[in-house]
Amino acid sequence: MRPLLQHITLIICCAAIFSAPMAHAQEMRPFAISCEPLYILNYGVRINLERKITQRDWAGINITGYSAPDSHTYGSWMSNSDFYRIDAMKGIGIGGTYKRHFFRKLFINLGAGYTFFDVQKKDFAFEEFHEDGMLFYQYDKIEKHCFFNKITTNASIGIHSTFQQLFFVEPYLGAGLAYSFYDQSYRRKYNETMFGFGYRGFYWVLGVKLGFNIPRSR
């Protein structure tokens, strides 16, 4: 319960900072809302909310949710051996971005984020039970939880395309660094692919945003 309250507090603080009036704003700044469908390949959904600061600069926050409840589907969309070792996984992440446009369509994006994962795995262990007022231990399969705290930073370059100044598509490509904190006594290694929740090291950034501006960008 305590980690959940900490995550909710963090999201509220970030939202309050993001909604505060920008200094020297002389006109209503447009907002952009978008989603990133490629996250579905890793059992996630990401929503982005961005705000225009100056003519070329944007600041944004993003929230990502992960859910993989059926072990029979793990690895069906992509090769990620981490998913073959678990029975269920849930996660939530929050991040911030800074984007600067060049030559109107080209932009560079800097980002950082934090994600919390709750991974479930059935494994053999001793389980306590009481019978006739006595304490016994039974060796059986029980459900275990392993918690991951993953921090990422990245930089990417992309192209902004608009349709009637309302809808837009933003493909981007870049690279980043990830580091995951978790209890390594869990006896399993979750650091084999850059898409895994326990990954540590360099990773490629590839994606596309689909969204719209509120109000329309000029």
CSV table of C-alpha atoms in Angstrom, one decimal:
chain,number,residue,atom,x,y,z
A,1,MET,CA,0.0,0.0,0.0
A,2,ARG,CA,2.8,2.4,0.8
A,3,PRO,CA,4.5,2.2,-2.6
A,4,LEU,CA,1.1,2.9,-4.3
A,5,LEU,CA,0.6,6.0,-2.2
A,6,GLN,CA,4.1,7.2,-3.1
A,7,HIS,CA,3.4,6.7,-6.8
A,8,ILE,CA,0.1,8.6,-6.6
A,9,THR,CA,1.8,11.5,-4.7
A,10,LEU,CA,4.5,11.7,-7.4
A,11,ILE,CA,2.0,11.8,-10.2
A,12,ILE,CA,0.0,14.6,-8.5
A,13,CYS,CA,3.2,16.7,-7.9
A,14,CYS,CA,4.2,16.3,-11.5
A,15,ALA,CA,0.8,17.2,-12.7
A,16,ALA,CA,0.7,20.3,-10.5
A,17,ILE,CA,4.1,21.5,-11.8
A,18,PHE,CA,3.0,20.9,-15.4
A,19,SER,CA,-0.2,22.8,-15.0
A,20,ALA,CA,1.4,25.9,-13.4
A,21,PRO,CA,1.4,29.1,-15.6
A,22,MET,CA,4.6,29.5,-17.7
A,23,ALA,CA,6.6,32.7,-17.2
A,24,HIS,CA,6.3,35.4,-19.9
A,25,ALA,CA,3.5,33.6,-21.6
A,26,GLN,CA,1.8,36.1,-23.9
A,27,GLU,CA,-0.8,33.9,-25.4
A,28,MET,CA,-2.7,30.6,-24.7
A,29,ARG,CA,-0.2,27.8,-25.2
A,30,PRO,CA,-1.6,24.8,-27.1
A,31,PHE,CA,-1.5,21.3,-25.7
A,32,ALA,CA,-0.8,18.0,-27.4
A,33,ILE,CA,-2.2,14.6,-26.4
A,34,SER,CA,-0.8,11.5,-27.9
A,35,CYS,CA,-0.4,7.7,-27.5
A,36,GLU,CA,2.3,5.3,-28.6
A,37,PRO,CA,1.0,2.1,-30.1
A,38,LEU,CA,4.4,0.3,-30.2
A,39,TYR,CA,4.3,-0.1,-26.4
A,40,ILE,CA,1.6,-2.7,-26.9
A,41,LEU,CA,4.3,-5.0,-28.2
A,42,ASN,CA,5.8,-5.0,-24.7
A,43,TYR,CA,2.4,-5.2,-23.0
A,44,GLY,CA,2.3,-1.5,-22.2
A,45,VAL,CA,0.2,1.6,-23.0
A,46,ARG,CA,1.7,5.1,-23.0
A,47,ILE,CA,-0.2,8.4,-22.9
A,48,ASN,CA,1.7,11.7,-23.5
A,49,LEU,CA,0.6,15.2,-22.5
A,50,GLU,CA,2.7,18.1,-23.8
A,51,ARG,CA,2.5,21.8,-23.5
A,52,LYS,CA,4.0,24.5,-25.8
A,53,ILE,CA,6.4,26.8,-23.9
A,54,THR,CA,7.8,28.9,-26.7
A,55,GLN,CA,7.5,28.8,-30.5
A,56,ARG,CA,10.0,25.9,-30.7
A,57,ASP,CA,10.0,24.4,-27.2
A,58,TRP,CA,7.6,21.9,-25.6
A,59,ALA,CA,7.6,20.3,-22.2
A,60,GLY,CA,5.7,17.1,-21.4
A,61,ILE,CA,4.8,14.3,-19.0
A,62,ASN,CA,3.9,10.7,-19.8
A,63,ILE,CA,2.2,7.9,-18.0
A,64,THR,CA,2.8,4.2,-19.0
A,65,GLY,CA,0.8,1.2,-17.7
A,66,TYR,CA,1.9,-2.4,-18.1
A,67,SER,CA,-0.1,-5.6,-17.7
A,68,ALA,CA,0.7,-9.2,-18.7
A,69,PRO,CA,-1.8,-11.5,-17.0
A,70,ASP,CA,-1.7,-14.6,-19.2
A,71,SER,CA,1.6,-16.5,-19.3
A,72,HIS,CA,0.5,-18.3,-22.4
A,73,THR,CA,0.8,-15.1,-24.5
A,74,TYR,CA,4.4,-14.2,-23.3
A,75,GLY,CA,6.7,-13.8,-26.2
A,76,SER,CA,4.0,-14.2,-28.9
A,77,TRP,CA,4.6,-10.6,-30.2
A,78,MET,CA,8.3,-10.2,-29.6
A,79,SER,CA,11.3,-12.1,-28.4
A,80,ASN,CA,11.6,-11.3,-24.7
A,81,SER,CA,12.9,-14.2,-22.6
A,82,ASP,CA,12.0,-12.4,-19.4
A,83,PHE,CA,8.3,-13.0,-20.0
A,84,TYR,CA,8.8,-16.8,-20.2
A,85,ARG,CA,9.9,-16.8,-16.5
A,86,ILE,CA,6.9,-15.2,-14.9
A,87,ASP,CA,3.2,-15.8,-14.4
A,88,ALA,CA,1.9,-12.3,-14.3
A,89,MET,CA,3.2,-8.7,-14.4
A,90,LYS,CA,1.8,-5.2,-13.7
A,91,GLY,CA,3.6,-1.9,-13.8
A,92,ILE,CA,3.2,1.8,-13.9
A,93,GLY,CA,5.6,4.5,-15.0
A,94,ILE,CA,5.9,8.3,-15.2
A,95,GLY,CA,8.3,10.4,-17.1
A,96,GLY,CA,9.1,13.9,-18.3
A,97,THR,CA,10.3,15.2,-21.7
A,98,TYR,CA,11.7,18.3,-23.2
A,99,LYS,CA,11.4,18.8,-27.0
A,100,ARG,CA,12.9,21.5,-29.3
A,101,HIS,CA,11.9,21.9,-32.9
A,102,PHE,CA,14.4,22.7,-35.7
A,103,PHE,CA,13.4,23.7,-39.2
A,104,ARG,CA,9.7,23.5,-38.2
A,105,LYS,CA,9.3,19.7,-38.6
A,106,LEU,CA,12.6,18.2,-37.2
A,107,PHE,CA,12.9,18.0,-33.4
A,108,ILE,CA,15.2,16.6,-30.7
A,109,ASN,CA,13.7,15.1,-27.6
A,110,LEU,CA,15.3,14.5,-24.1
A,111,GLY,CA,13.5,12.3,-21.6
A,112,ALA,CA,13.7,10.6,-18.2
A,113,GLY,CA,11.4,8.3,-16.4
A,114,TYR,CA,10.7,5.9,-13.6
A,115,THR,CA,8.7,2.7,-13.7
A,116,PHE,CA,7.6,0.3,-11.0
A,117,PHE,CA,7.0,-3.4,-11.8
A,118,ASP,CA,5.2,-6.0,-9.7
A,119,VAL,CA,6.3,-9.4,-11.2
A,120,GLN,CA,4.6,-12.6,-10.0
A,121,LYS,CA,6.1,-16.1,-10.3
A,122,LYS,CA,5.0,-19.4,-8.9
A,123,ASP,CA,8.0,-21.2,-7.5
A,124,PHE,CA,8.8,-24.0,-5.0
A,125,ALA,CA,9.4,-22.9,-1.4
A,126,PHE,CA,8.5,-23.8,2.1
A,127,GLU,CA,5.1,-22.6,3.2
A,128,GLU,CA,3.9,-22.4,6.8
A,129,PHE,CA,0.6,-23.8,8.0
A,130,HIS,CA,-0.9,-24.7,11.4
A,131,GLU,CA,-2.6,-27.9,12.4
A,132,ASP,CA,-3.7,-29.0,15.8
A,133,GLY,CA,-2.0,-26.0,17.3
A,134,MET,CA,1.3,-26.9,15.8
A,135,LEU,CA,3.4,-25.2,13.1
A,136,PHE,CA,4.4,-27.2,10.0
A,137,TYR,CA,6.3,-26.4,6.9
A,138,GLN,CA,5.2,-27.8,3.5
A,139,TYR,CA,7.4,-27.7,0.4
A,140,ASP,CA,5.1,-26.6,-2.4
A,141,LYS,CA,4.6,-24.2,-5.3
A,142,ILE,CA,3.7,-20.8,-4.0
A,143,GLU,CA,3.2,-17.4,-5.6
A,144,LYS,CA,6.1,-14.9,-5.1
A,145,HIS,CA,6.3,-11.2,-5.9
A,146,CYS,CA,9.5,-9.5,-7.1
A,147,PHE,CA,9.5,-5.7,-7.3
A,148,PHE,CA,11.5,-3.8,-9.9
A,149,ASN,CA,12.3,0.0,-9.9
A,150,LYS,CA,13.6,1.0,-13.3
A,151,ILE,CA,15.1,4.4,-14.1
A,152,THR,CA,15.7,5.5,-17.7
A,153,THR,CA,17.2,8.5,-19.6
A,154,ASN,CA,17.2,8.9,-23.3
A,155,ALA,CA,17.7,11.2,-26.3
A,156,SER,CA,16.0,11.0,-29.7
A,157,ILE,CA,15.5,12.8,-32.9
A,158,GLY,CA,12.2,12.8,-34.9
A,159,ILE,CA,9.9,14.4,-37.4
A,160,HIS,CA,6.6,16.1,-36.7
A,161,SER,CA,3.9,15.8,-39.4
A,162,THR,CA,0.5,17.5,-39.1
A,163,PHE,CA,-2.8,16.8,-40.9
A,164,GLN,CA,-4.9,19.9,-41.2
A,165,GLN,CA,-3.0,21.3,-38.1
A,166,LEU,CA,-5.0,19.1,-35.8
A,167,PHE,CA,-3.8,15.5,-36.0
A,168,PHE,CA,-0.1,14.7,-36.0
A,169,VAL,CA,2.3,11.8,-36.3
A,170,GLU,CA,5.8,11.8,-34.7
A,171,PRO,CA,8.2,9.0,-35.6
A,172,TYR,CA,11.4,9.1,-33.6
A,173,LEU,CA,14.7,7.2,-33.1
A,174,GLY,CA,17.4,7.5,-30.5
A,175,ALA,CA,19.2,5.8,-27.6
A,176,GLY,CA,19.2,5.7,-23.8
A,177,LEU,CA,20.4,4.2,-20.6
A,178,ALA,CA,18.4,2.1,-18.2
A,179,TYR,CA,19.1,0.8,-14.7
A,180,SER,CA,16.8,-1.5,-12.7
A,181,PHE,CA,16.9,-2.1,-9.0
A,182,TYR,CA,15.6,-5.4,-7.7
A,183,ASP,CA,16.3,-8.2,-5.3
A,184,GLN,CA,18.8,-10.4,-7.1
A,185,SER,CA,18.4,-13.1,-4.4
A,186,TYR,CA,15.2,-14.0,-6.4
A,187,ARG,CA,17.5,-16.6,-8.1
A,188,ARG,CA,16.6,-15.4,-11.7
A,189,LYS,CA,18.3,-13.0,-14.0
A,190,TYR,CA,16.1,-10.5,-15.7
A,191,ASN,CA,18.7,-8.7,-17.8
A,192,GLU,CA,18.8,-10.5,-21.1
A,193,THR,CA,16.9,-8.1,-23.4
A,194,MET,CA,16.7,-4.3,-23.5
A,195,PHE,CA,12.9,-4.6,-23.4
A,196,GLY,CA,12.9,-6.4,-20.0
A,197,PHE,CA,11.8,-4.8,-16.7
A,198,GLY,CA,15.1,-5.8,-15.1
A,199,TYR,CA,17.4,-4.5,-17.8
A,200,ARG,CA,20.5,-2.5,-17.1
A,201,GLY,CA,22.5,-0.7,-19.7
A,202,PHE,CA,22.3,0.8,-23.2
A,203,TYR,CA,19.1,0.5,-25.2
A,204,TRP,CA,17.7,1.7,-28.5
A,205,VAL,CA,14.7,4.1,-28.6
A,206,LEU,CA,12.2,3.7,-31.4
A,207,GLY,CA,8.6,4.7,-31.5
A,208,VAL,CA,5.9,6.8,-33.0
A,209,LYS,CA,3.4,9.2,-31.4
A,210,LEU,CA,-0.2,9.5,-32.7
A,211,GLY,CA,-2.1,12.5,-31.4
A,212,PHE,CA,-3.8,15.8,-31.8
A,213,ASN,CA,-3.3,19.5,-30.7
A,214,ILE,CA,-5.6,21.4,-28.4
A,215,PRO,CA,-6.2,24.0,-29.7
A,216,ARG,CA,-4.8,23.7,-33.2
A,217,SER,CA,-1.1,24.6,-33.7
A,218,ARG,CA,-0.4,27.5,-35.9
